Amino acid sequence: MAIKVFIVEDNEDIGFILESYLSQEGFEVSLFPSVSAFKSVYPSRLPQVFLLDVMLPDGDGIALCNEIKNNPEAAALPVVLMSAHSPAEQIVTESKADNFIKKPFDLELIPKTLIDAIHR
Amino acid sequence: MTEIIAISLENEMDLVLAHKRSMKVAEKLGLTIATQTTFATAVSEVARTVIDYTNHGMLNIYIDGKIPRFSLMAQIIFNSEARPTRSDEGFYYAQKLVPEFEMSTSGTDHLIIMRIGLPRSLKLDQLKINLLKTFFDLEGPINAYEQIKHKNSLLHKITGEQEIEIKREREINEKKNEFISIASHEIKTPITIVKAYAQMLRMMRSECSDKANEIIDRLNGQTTKLGYLANQLMDVSRVENGNLEYNFESIKINHFIGEVLSVLKHVYPGNEISWNAGQEIEVHLDKLRMEQVLTNLIGNASKYSSASSVIQINSVLEAEQIKIAVIDAGIGMSKENVERIFEKFYRNKEVRDSHPGLGMGLYITSKIVTDHGGRIWVESEQGKGSIFHFTIPLSTLSKS
């Protein structure tokens, strides 16, 4: 069974890279370029894991993560945040996120990070 | 308009000064004694009233106009919350003495201008006016009070200039830090993308020719370096802003060094890395940051020594600390470089062209070591090699 992942990432290239690589690795990827695009699907549909960028054009991943963790129906689902910005790193460690990926990331490690988050 | 003299009006002593100086200017211009006295009295009367209001007044005496019509002008500026009027005693008296008296107010700033027309018979011109100015610039103080006053104002001026200079330097420094911080963040996104594309290409090895695969490997190597540089830049800006963060934990030192070295052996396969472990003991450190220290020192050792030379790591347990040495048989450095090598952005002149680098590594390394409560220093001889020593205290008082 393919693992369903919701990715929120506004950068077109990073979105393309994550989508194509994770699909290739057997994930079922839904990619959203903004919080509003994400909200058109969430919470009526839920994945098995979320991968959220911190800085988004119409919001931020940390707030989104907290929203997911405060929703009883989604709270158990793992959330992985990613960012290149150092203050975000500190904020993320204090957030309810299950894991954090620092950019620039090692692409090959991302599937493992997502799977680990699910099994935790 | 040429300024001849300037006197700040602070206390009674300045009234004497204002009177004497006004007298002297009028005298030097060749005015009659009656006019000299009239002018000087008017000036000192106004000054007296101004001092009643504030001790921060300013008197300037100018020669105004152009050939053939010049006038002797006294300007007094002062600031007062109170409302001075033309009928204040000194002002009233001055108006009776000089032909022209103007007074204006803007908010709490007050300006008084008095003028006496100068007769053509004086045959004044700009050259004479300049000479007059020079005369007063060069003339010594009238009394001890004026001497002290001059020295004081000079000191004030110098202090003021220094303060401005320090402030400007601070601003430039802040701007520079902000720029480094923003720049290192901004380049991270494109680095992330290029690195990921290079990794995707590498996963497609089987579809590519050997030549293409070699290029892909090189591309990967360079993007890793680029990422490393961006992280260093970010560390520099964190050091500057005082927010290099640490996660201290208790670590067995030999186990830790052994782990780091096993990775570094693969990173620097060209050199033999030899490790002489001292007694095992637990220390308090931030693993990632201390790994950065070892990586930097061993990386430098490899960078500045010939291929296949040995890089020796020693650790010794001393009374209060662990002392670690990274020894290379590389090109070494001069005494001047030994002293300056840990400075931010410092690059040794002899290697600036031959070995690339931004001079950030040892600066960050030294910060990490000192933030752990340790010390870092280097012994080196040109042509023979370098030994970088650093210590980690056993009882850690390091900041977290």
Coordinates of C-alpha atoms in Angstrom, one line a residue:
Chain A
M1 CA 0.0 0.0 0.0
A2 CA 1.4 3.4 -1.0
I3 CA 1.8 5.8 1.9
K4 CA -0.4 8.9 1.5
V5 CA 1.5 12.1 2.1
F6 CA 0.2 15.7 1.9
I7 CA 2.9 18.2 1.0
V8 CA 2.5 21.9 1.4
E9 CA 5.4 23.7 -0.4
D10 CA 5.2 26.9 -2.3
N11 CA 8.5 26.7 -4.1
E12 CA 7.7 25.1 -7.5
D13 CA 11.1 23.3 -7.8
I14 CA 11.1 21.9 -4.3
G15 CA 7.5 20.8 -4.8
F16 CA 8.4 19.1 -8.1
I17 CA 11.4 17.4 -6.6
L18 CA 9.6 16.1 -3.6
E19 CA 6.6 15.0 -5.6
S20 CA 8.5 13.2 -8.3
Y21 CA 11.0 11.6 -5.9
L22 CA 8.5 10.5 -3.3
S23 CA 6.2 9.1 -6.0
Q24 CA 9.1 7.2 -7.4
E25 CA 9.8 5.8 -3.9
G26 CA 6.2 4.5 -3.7
F27 CA 4.4 7.3 -1.9
E28 CA 1.0 8.7 -3.0
V29 CA 1.7 12.4 -3.1
S30 CA -0.7 15.3 -3.0
L31 CA 1.1 18.6 -3.4
F32 CA -0.4 21.9 -2.4
P33 CA 1.4 25.3 -3.2
S34 CA -0.4 27.2 -0.4
V35 CA -2.4 27.0 2.8
S36 CA -5.6 27.8 0.9
A37 CA -5.0 25.1 -1.7
F38 CA -4.4 22.7 1.2
K39 CA -7.6 23.8 3.0
S40 CA -9.6 22.9 -0.2
V41 CA -8.9 19.3 0.6
Y42 CA -8.1 19.2 4.4
P43 CA -9.8 18.1 6.6
S44 CA -12.3 16.3 4.5
R45 CA -9.5 14.1 3.2
L46 CA -6.6 13.0 5.4
P47 CA -3.2 11.5 4.5
Q48 CA -1.0 9.2 6.7
V49 CA 1.6 11.9 7.1
F50 CA 2.0 15.7 6.5
L51 CA 5.1 17.4 5.2
L52 CA 4.9 21.1 5.6
D53 CA 7.1 24.0 4.7
V54 CA 7.3 26.7 7.4
M55 CA 7.2 29.8 5.3
L56 CA 4.2 29.9 3.0
P57 CA 2.7 32.7 1.0
D58 CA -0.6 32.8 2.8
G59 CA 0.4 31.4 6.2
D60 CA 3.0 29.3 8.0
G61 CA 3.6 25.6 8.5
I62 CA 3.9 25.9 12.3
A63 CA 0.4 27.4 12.7
L64 CA -0.9 24.7 10.2
C65 CA 0.8 22.0 12.3
N66 CA -0.8 23.2 15.5
E67 CA -4.2 23.3 13.7
I68 CA -3.8 19.7 12.7
K69 CA -2.7 18.7 16.1
N70 CA -5.7 20.4 17.6
N71 CA -8.1 18.6 15.4
P72 CA -9.1 15.4 17.2
E73 CA -9.6 13.6 13.9
A74 CA -6.1 14.4 12.6
A75 CA -4.1 14.9 15.9
A76 CA -2.7 11.3 15.7
L77 CA -1.3 11.9 12.2
P78 CA 2.5 12.7 12.1
V79 CA 3.5 16.1 10.9
V80 CA 7.0 16.8 9.6
L81 CA 8.0 20.4 9.1
M82 CA 10.8 21.7 6.9
S83 CA 12.6 25.0 6.7
A84 CA 15.8 26.8 5.7
H85 CA 15.3 29.5 8.2
S86 CA 17.1 29.2 11.5
P87 CA 14.6 30.9 13.8
A88 CA 12.1 28.4 12.4
E89 CA 14.3 25.5 13.6
Q90 CA 14.0 26.8 17.1
I91 CA 10.3 27.4 16.9
V92 CA 9.7 23.9 15.4
T93 CA 11.5 22.2 18.3
E94 CA 8.9 23.8 20.6
S95 CA 6.0 23.0 18.3
K96 CA 3.9 19.8 18.2
A97 CA 5.6 18.6 15.0
D98 CA 6.9 15.0 15.0
N99 CA 10.1 15.8 13.1
F100 CA 11.9 18.5 11.3
I101 CA 13.9 18.6 8.0
K102 CA 16.5 21.3 7.6
K103 CA 17.0 22.7 4.1
P104 CA 19.1 22.1 2.2
F105 CA 17.9 18.5 2.8
D106 CA 19.3 15.2 1.8
L107 CA 16.7 14.0 -0.6
E108 CA 17.5 10.3 0.0
L109 CA 16.7 10.7 3.7
I110 CA 13.2 12.1 3.3
P111 CA 11.3 8.8 2.8
K112 CA 12.9 7.4 5.9
T113 CA 12.1 10.5 7.9
L114 CA 8.4 10.2 6.9
I115 CA 8.2 6.5 7.5
D116 CA 9.9 6.9 10.9
A117 CA 7.4 9.6 11.9
I118 CA 4.5 7.2 11.0
H119 CA 5.9 4.4 13.1
R120 CA 6.8 6.5 16.1
Chain B
M1 CA 28.4 86.7 5.5
T2 CA 31.6 85.9 7.4
E3 CA 31.6 84.7 11.0
I4 CA 34.3 86.5 13.0
I5 CA 33.7 85.1 16.5
A6 CA 31.4 82.7 18.3
I7 CA 30.9 82.6 22.0
S8 CA 28.6 80.2 23.9
L9 CA 26.6 82.0 26.6
E10 CA 26.6 79.9 29.7
N11 CA 27.3 82.1 32.7
E12 CA 28.2 85.6 33.9
M13 CA 31.8 85.1 32.8
D14 CA 30.6 84.9 29.2
L15 CA 29.1 88.4 29.5
V16 CA 32.5 89.9 30.1
L17 CA 33.8 87.8 27.2
A18 CA 31.0 88.9 24.9
H19 CA 31.6 92.5 25.8
K20 CA 35.4 92.4 25.3
R21 CA 35.2 90.5 22.1
S22 CA 32.5 92.8 20.6
M23 CA 34.6 95.8 21.6
K24 CA 37.6 94.3 20.0
V25 CA 35.9 93.5 16.7
A26 CA 34.5 97.0 16.5
E27 CA 37.9 98.4 17.3
K28 CA 39.7 96.3 14.7
L29 CA 37.2 97.4 12.1
G30 CA 38.2 101.0 12.8
L31 CA 35.0 102.2 14.3
T32 CA 34.9 105.1 16.7
I33 CA 35.2 104.4 20.5
A34 CA 31.6 105.6 20.9
T35 CA 30.4 103.0 18.3
Q36 CA 32.6 100.3 19.8
T37 CA 31.1 100.9 23.2
T38 CA 27.5 101.1 21.8
F39 CA 27.9 97.8 20.0
A40 CA 29.6 96.0 22.8
T41 CA 27.1 97.3 25.4
A42 CA 24.1 96.2 23.2
V43 CA 25.6 92.8 22.8
S44 CA 26.3 92.3 26.5
E45 CA 22.9 93.6 27.5
V46 CA 21.2 91.1 25.2
A47 CA 23.5 88.4 26.5
R48 CA 22.7 89.2 30.1
T49 CA 19.0 88.8 29.5
V50 CA 19.6 85.6 27.5
I51 CA 21.6 84.1 30.4
D52 CA 18.6 84.8 32.7
Y53 CA 16.6 82.5 30.4
T54 CA 19.0 79.7 29.7
N55 CA 22.6 78.7 30.0
H56 CA 22.7 77.4 26.4
G57 CA 22.7 80.5 24.4
M58 CA 25.0 81.2 21.4
L59 CA 26.4 84.5 20.3
N60 CA 27.9 84.9 16.8
I61 CA 29.4 88.1 15.4
Y62 CA 29.4 88.4 11.6
I63 CA 30.3 90.9 8.9
D64 CA 27.5 90.9 6.5
G65 CA 26.9 92.4 3.0
K66 CA 29.1 93.1 0.0
I67 CA 31.1 95.9 -1.4
P68 CA 30.5 98.7 -0.8
R69 CA 27.8 98.1 1.9
F70 CA 28.8 96.0 4.9
S71 CA 27.3 95.8 8.3
L72 CA 28.4 94.5 11.7
M73 CA 26.0 91.9 12.9
A74 CA 25.5 90.2 16.2
Q75 CA 23.2 87.1 16.3
I76 CA 22.1 85.5 19.5
I77 CA 20.2 82.2 19.4
F78 CA 18.7 80.6 22.5
N79 CA 16.1 78.1 23.5
S80 CA 13.6 78.8 26.3
E81 CA 10.2 77.5 27.2
A82 CA 9.4 80.9 28.7
R83 CA 8.2 83.7 26.4
P84 CA 10.9 86.4 26.1
T85 CA 9.7 89.7 24.8
R86 CA 11.2 92.8 23.2
S87 CA 10.4 94.6 26.4
D88 CA 12.6 92.4 28.6
E89 CA 15.1 94.7 30.3
G90 CA 18.3 93.9 28.3
F91 CA 16.5 93.6 25.0
Y92 CA 14.7 96.9 25.6
Y93 CA 18.0 98.7 26.3
A94 CA 19.8 97.2 23.3
Q95 CA 17.0 98.5 21.0
K96 CA 17.8 102.0 22.1
L97 CA 21.5 101.5 21.3
V98 CA 21.6 99.8 17.9
P99 CA 19.8 101.0 14.8
E100 CA 18.5 97.6 13.8
F101 CA 17.1 95.0 16.3
E102 CA 15.1 92.0 15.1
M103 CA 13.6 89.4 17.3
S104 CA 11.9 86.2 16.2
T105 CA 10.6 83.1 17.7
S106 CA 9.9 79.6 16.4
G107 CA 8.5 77.3 18.9
T108 CA 10.9 77.5 21.9
D109 CA 13.8 78.8 19.7
H110 CA 14.5 82.5 19.8
L111 CA 16.6 84.5 17.5
I112 CA 17.9 88.1 18.0
I113 CA 19.8 90.0 15.3
M114 CA 21.4 93.4 15.8
R115 CA 23.0 95.3 13.0
I116 CA 25.2 98.4 12.7
G117 CA 25.9 99.7 9.2
L118 CA 29.6 100.2 8.5
P119 CA 30.7 103.5 6.9
R120 CA 32.2 103.3 3.4
S121 CA 35.2 105.2 4.7
L122 CA 36.4 102.0 6.3
K123 CA 37.0 100.7 2.7
L124 CA 36.2 97.2 3.7
D125 CA 36.5 94.3 1.3
Q126 CA 36.4 90.5 1.6
L127 CA 40.1 90.3 1.9
K128 CA 40.1 92.6 4.9
I129 CA 37.2 90.7 6.4
N130 CA 39.1 87.4 6.0
L131 CA 42.2 89.0 7.7
L132 CA 39.9 90.1 10.6
K133 CA 38.6 86.6 10.9
T134 CA 42.1 85.1 10.9
F135 CA 43.2 87.7 13.5
F136 CA 40.5 86.5 15.9
D137 CA 41.1 82.8 15.1
L138 CA 44.7 83.2 16.0
E139 CA 44.4 85.6 18.9
G140 CA 45.0 84.0 22.2
P141 CA 42.4 84.0 25.0
I142 CA 41.5 87.2 26.7
N143 CA 41.6 85.6 30.2
A144 CA 42.1 82.3 31.9
Y145 CA 38.3 81.7 31.7
E146 CA 38.3 81.9 27.9
Q147 CA 41.2 79.6 27.7
I148 CA 39.4 76.9 29.7
K149 CA 36.3 77.6 27.8
H150 CA 38.1 77.0 24.5
K151 CA 39.7 73.8 25.7
N152 CA 36.4 72.6 26.9
S153 CA 34.6 73.3 23.7
L154 CA 37.4 71.5 21.8
L155 CA 37.1 68.5 24.0
H156 CA 33.3 68.5 23.5
K157 CA 33.8 68.7 19.8
I158 CA 36.3 65.8 19.8
T159 CA 34.1 63.7 22.1
G160 CA 31.1 64.4 19.9
E161 CA 33.0 63.4 16.7
Q162 CA 34.1 60.2 18.3
E163 CA 30.6 59.4 19.4
I164 CA 29.3 60.0 15.9
E165 CA 32.1 57.8 14.5
I166 CA 31.4 54.9 17.0
K167 CA 27.7 55.2 16.2
R168 CA 28.3 55.1 12.5
E169 CA 30.6 52.1 12.9
R170 CA 28.0 50.3 14.9
E171 CA 25.4 51.0 12.3
I172 CA 27.6 49.7 9.5
N173 CA 28.4 46.6 11.5
E174 CA 24.7 45.9 12.2
K175 CA 23.9 46.4 8.5
K176 CA 26.7 44.0 7.5
N177 CA 25.4 41.3 10.0
E178 CA 21.9 41.8 8.7
F179 CA 23.1 41.4 5.2
I180 CA 25.0 38.2 6.0
S181 CA 22.0 36.8 7.7
I182 CA 19.6 37.5 4.9
A183 CA 22.1 36.5 2.2
S184 CA 22.8 33.1 3.8
H185 CA 19.1 32.4 4.2
E186 CA 18.3 33.5 0.6
I187 CA 20.9 31.3 -1.0
K188 CA 19.7 28.3 0.9
T189 CA 16.6 27.8 -1.2
P190 CA 18.5 27.6 -4.6
I191 CA 21.1 25.4 -2.9
T192 CA 18.4 23.0 -1.7
I193 CA 17.0 22.8 -5.2
V194 CA 20.3 22.3 -7.0
K195 CA 21.4 19.7 -4.5
A196 CA 18.1 17.8 -4.8
Y197 CA 18.3 17.8 -8.6
A198 CA 21.8 16.6 -8.5
Q199 CA 20.7 13.8 -6.1
M200 CA 17.9 12.9 -8.5
L201 CA 20.3 12.7 -11.3
R202 CA 22.5 10.4 -9.3
M203 CA 19.6 8.1 -8.7
M204 CA 19.3 7.8 -12.5
R205 CA 22.9 6.5 -12.8
S206 CA 22.0 3.5 -14.8
E207 CA 20.4 5.6 -17.5
C208 CA 23.5 7.8 -17.9
S209 CA 26.9 7.4 -19.6
D210 CA 30.1 7.1 -17.5
K211 CA 31.0 10.7 -18.5
A212 CA 27.6 12.0 -17.3
N213 CA 27.9 10.1 -14.1
E214 CA 31.3 11.6 -13.4
I215 CA 29.8 15.1 -13.9
I216 CA 26.9 14.2 -11.7
D217 CA 29.3 13.1 -8.9
R218 CA 31.2 16.4 -9.2
L219 CA 28.0 18.4 -9.2
N220 CA 27.0 16.6 -6.0
G221 CA 30.3 17.3 -4.4
Q222 CA 30.2 21.0 -5.2
T223 CA 26.6 21.5 -4.0
T224 CA 27.5 19.8 -0.7
K225 CA 30.3 22.4 -0.4
L226 CA 28.0 25.2 -1.3
G227 CA 25.5 24.1 1.4
Y228 CA 28.4 23.9 3.9
L229 CA 29.5 27.4 3.0
A230 CA 25.9 28.7 3.5
N231 CA 25.8 27.1 6.9
Q232 CA 29.1 28.7 7.9
L233 CA 27.8 32.1 6.8
M234 CA 24.7 31.6 8.9
D235 CA 26.9 30.5 11.8
V236 CA 28.9 33.7 11.5
S237 CA 25.8 35.8 11.6
R238 CA 24.6 33.8 14.6
V239 CA 27.9 34.4 16.4
E240 CA 27.6 38.1 15.6
N241 CA 24.0 38.3 17.0
G242 CA 25.0 36.2 20.0
N243 CA 22.5 33.4 19.2
L244 CA 24.7 30.4 18.5
E245 CA 22.6 27.8 20.3
Y246 CA 23.8 24.7 22.1
N247 CA 22.4 21.4 23.2
F248 CA 24.7 20.2 25.9
E249 CA 24.8 16.5 26.9
S250 CA 27.1 14.2 28.8
I251 CA 29.3 12.3 26.3
K252 CA 32.1 9.8 26.6
I253 CA 34.9 11.8 24.9
N254 CA 36.8 8.9 23.2
H255 CA 33.7 7.2 21.9
F256 CA 32.6 10.6 20.5
I257 CA 35.9 11.4 18.8
G258 CA 36.1 7.8 17.5
E259 CA 32.7 8.2 15.8
V260 CA 33.5 11.5 14.3
L261 CA 36.9 10.3 13.0
S262 CA 35.3 7.2 11.4
V263 CA 33.2 9.5 9.2
L264 CA 36.1 11.9 8.5
K265 CA 38.3 9.1 7.3
H266 CA 35.9 8.7 4.4
V267 CA 35.7 12.5 3.8
Y268 CA 39.5 12.9 3.6
P269 CA 40.7 9.6 2.1
G270 CA 43.9 11.2 0.9
N271 CA 45.3 11.5 4.4
E272 CA 46.0 9.0 7.0
I273 CA 44.1 10.0 10.2
S274 CA 45.8 8.5 13.3
W275 CA 44.2 8.7 16.7
N276 CA 45.9 8.4 20.0
A277 CA 43.2 8.3 22.6
G278 CA 43.8 9.3 26.2
Q279 CA 41.7 8.1 29.2
E280 CA 38.0 7.8 28.6
I281 CA 35.9 10.2 30.5
E282 CA 32.5 11.9 30.3
V283 CA 32.4 15.5 29.3
H284 CA 29.6 18.0 28.8
L285 CA 29.3 19.1 25.2
D286 CA 27.1 19.8 22.2
K287 CA 27.8 16.9 19.8
L288 CA 27.0 18.6 16.6
R289 CA 29.0 21.7 17.4
M290 CA 32.0 19.8 18.7
E291 CA 31.8 17.6 15.6
Q292 CA 32.0 20.9 13.6
V293 CA 35.2 21.8 15.5
L294 CA 36.9 18.5 14.7
T295 CA 35.7 18.6 11.1
N296 CA 37.1 22.1 10.7
L297 CA 40.4 21.4 12.3
I298 CA 40.9 18.1 10.4
G299 CA 39.6 19.6 7.2
N300 CA 42.2 22.4 7.5
A301 CA 44.9 19.9 8.3
S302 CA 44.1 18.0 5.2
K303 CA 43.7 21.2 3.0
Y304 CA 47.1 22.6 4.0
S305 CA 49.2 19.4 3.9
S306 CA 50.3 17.1 1.1
A307 CA 48.3 14.0 0.1
S308 CA 49.1 10.9 2.0
S309 CA 50.6 12.8 4.9
V310 CA 49.5 11.8 8.4
I311 CA 47.1 13.8 10.5
Q312 CA 47.6 12.9 14.1
I313 CA 44.9 13.4 16.8
N314 CA 45.9 13.2 20.4
S315 CA 43.8 13.6 23.5
V316 CA 45.2 13.9 27.0
L317 CA 43.3 14.0 30.3
E318 CA 44.7 16.7 32.4
A319 CA 43.7 17.9 35.9
E320 CA 40.7 19.9 35.0
Q321 CA 40.3 19.4 31.3
I322 CA 40.7 17.3 28.2
K323 CA 43.3 18.6 25.9
I324 CA 43.0 17.7 22.2
A325 CA 45.6 18.3 19.6
V326 CA 45.3 18.1 15.8
I327 CA 48.7 17.7 14.3
D328 CA 49.6 18.0 10.6
A329 CA 52.8 17.9 8.6
G330 CA 51.5 20.6 6.3
I331 CA 52.8 24.0 5.1
G332 CA 52.5 25.7 8.5
M333 CA 52.3 29.4 8.9
S334 CA 54.2 32.5 10.0
K335 CA 54.1 34.0 13.5
E336 CA 51.8 36.9 12.4
N337 CA 49.3 34.3 11.1
V338 CA 49.5 32.3 14.3
E339 CA 48.4 35.5 16.2
R340 CA 45.6 36.4 13.8
I341 CA 44.3 33.0 12.5
F342 CA 41.2 32.9 14.7
E343 CA 40.0 36.4 13.6
K344 CA 36.8 36.7 11.6
F345 CA 37.4 36.5 7.9
Y346 CA 41.1 36.4 8.4
R347 CA 43.0 34.7 5.6
N348 CA 46.7 34.0 5.5
K349 CA 48.3 36.1 2.7
E350 CA 50.5 33.2 1.5
V351 CA 47.5 30.9 0.9
R352 CA 44.9 33.4 -0.2
D353 CA 45.4 32.6 -3.9
S354 CA 46.4 29.0 -3.6
H355 CA 43.7 27.7 -1.2
P356 CA 40.2 28.9 -1.4
G357 CA 38.2 29.9 1.7
L358 CA 36.3 32.7 3.4
G359 CA 38.1 32.8 6.7
M360 CA 35.0 31.7 8.7
G361 CA 35.9 28.2 9.8
L362 CA 38.4 28.9 12.6
Y363 CA 36.5 31.9 13.8
I364 CA 33.4 29.8 14.3
T365 CA 35.5 26.9 15.7
S366 CA 37.1 29.2 18.3
K367 CA 33.7 30.5 19.3
I368 CA 32.4 27.0 19.8
V369 CA 35.4 26.0 21.9
T370 CA 35.2 29.1 24.1
D371 CA 31.4 28.7 24.5
H372 CA 32.2 25.2 25.9
G373 CA 34.4 27.0 28.4
G374 CA 37.6 25.8 26.7
R375 CA 40.6 27.5 25.0
I376 CA 42.0 27.1 21.5
W377 CA 45.5 28.0 20.2
V378 CA 48.0 27.0 17.6
E379 CA 51.7 26.2 17.3
S380 CA 53.1 26.3 13.9
E381 CA 56.3 26.5 11.9
Q382 CA 56.5 27.3 8.3
G383 CA 57.2 24.3 6.1
K384 CA 56.9 21.9 9.1
G385 CA 53.2 21.9 10.0
S386 CA 50.8 23.1 12.6
I387 CA 49.4 21.8 15.9
F388 CA 45.9 23.1 16.8
H389 CA 45.2 22.6 20.5
F390 CA 41.9 23.0 22.2
T391 CA 40.6 22.1 25.7
I392 CA 37.2 21.0 27.1
P393 CA 36.9 21.6 30.8
L394 CA 35.6 18.7 32.9
S395 CA 33.5 20.8 35.2
T396 CA 31.6 22.7 32.5
L397 CA 30.6 26.2 33.3
S398 CA 29.8 26.6 29.6
K399 CA 26.9 28.7 28.7
S400 CA 23.8 27.1 27.3

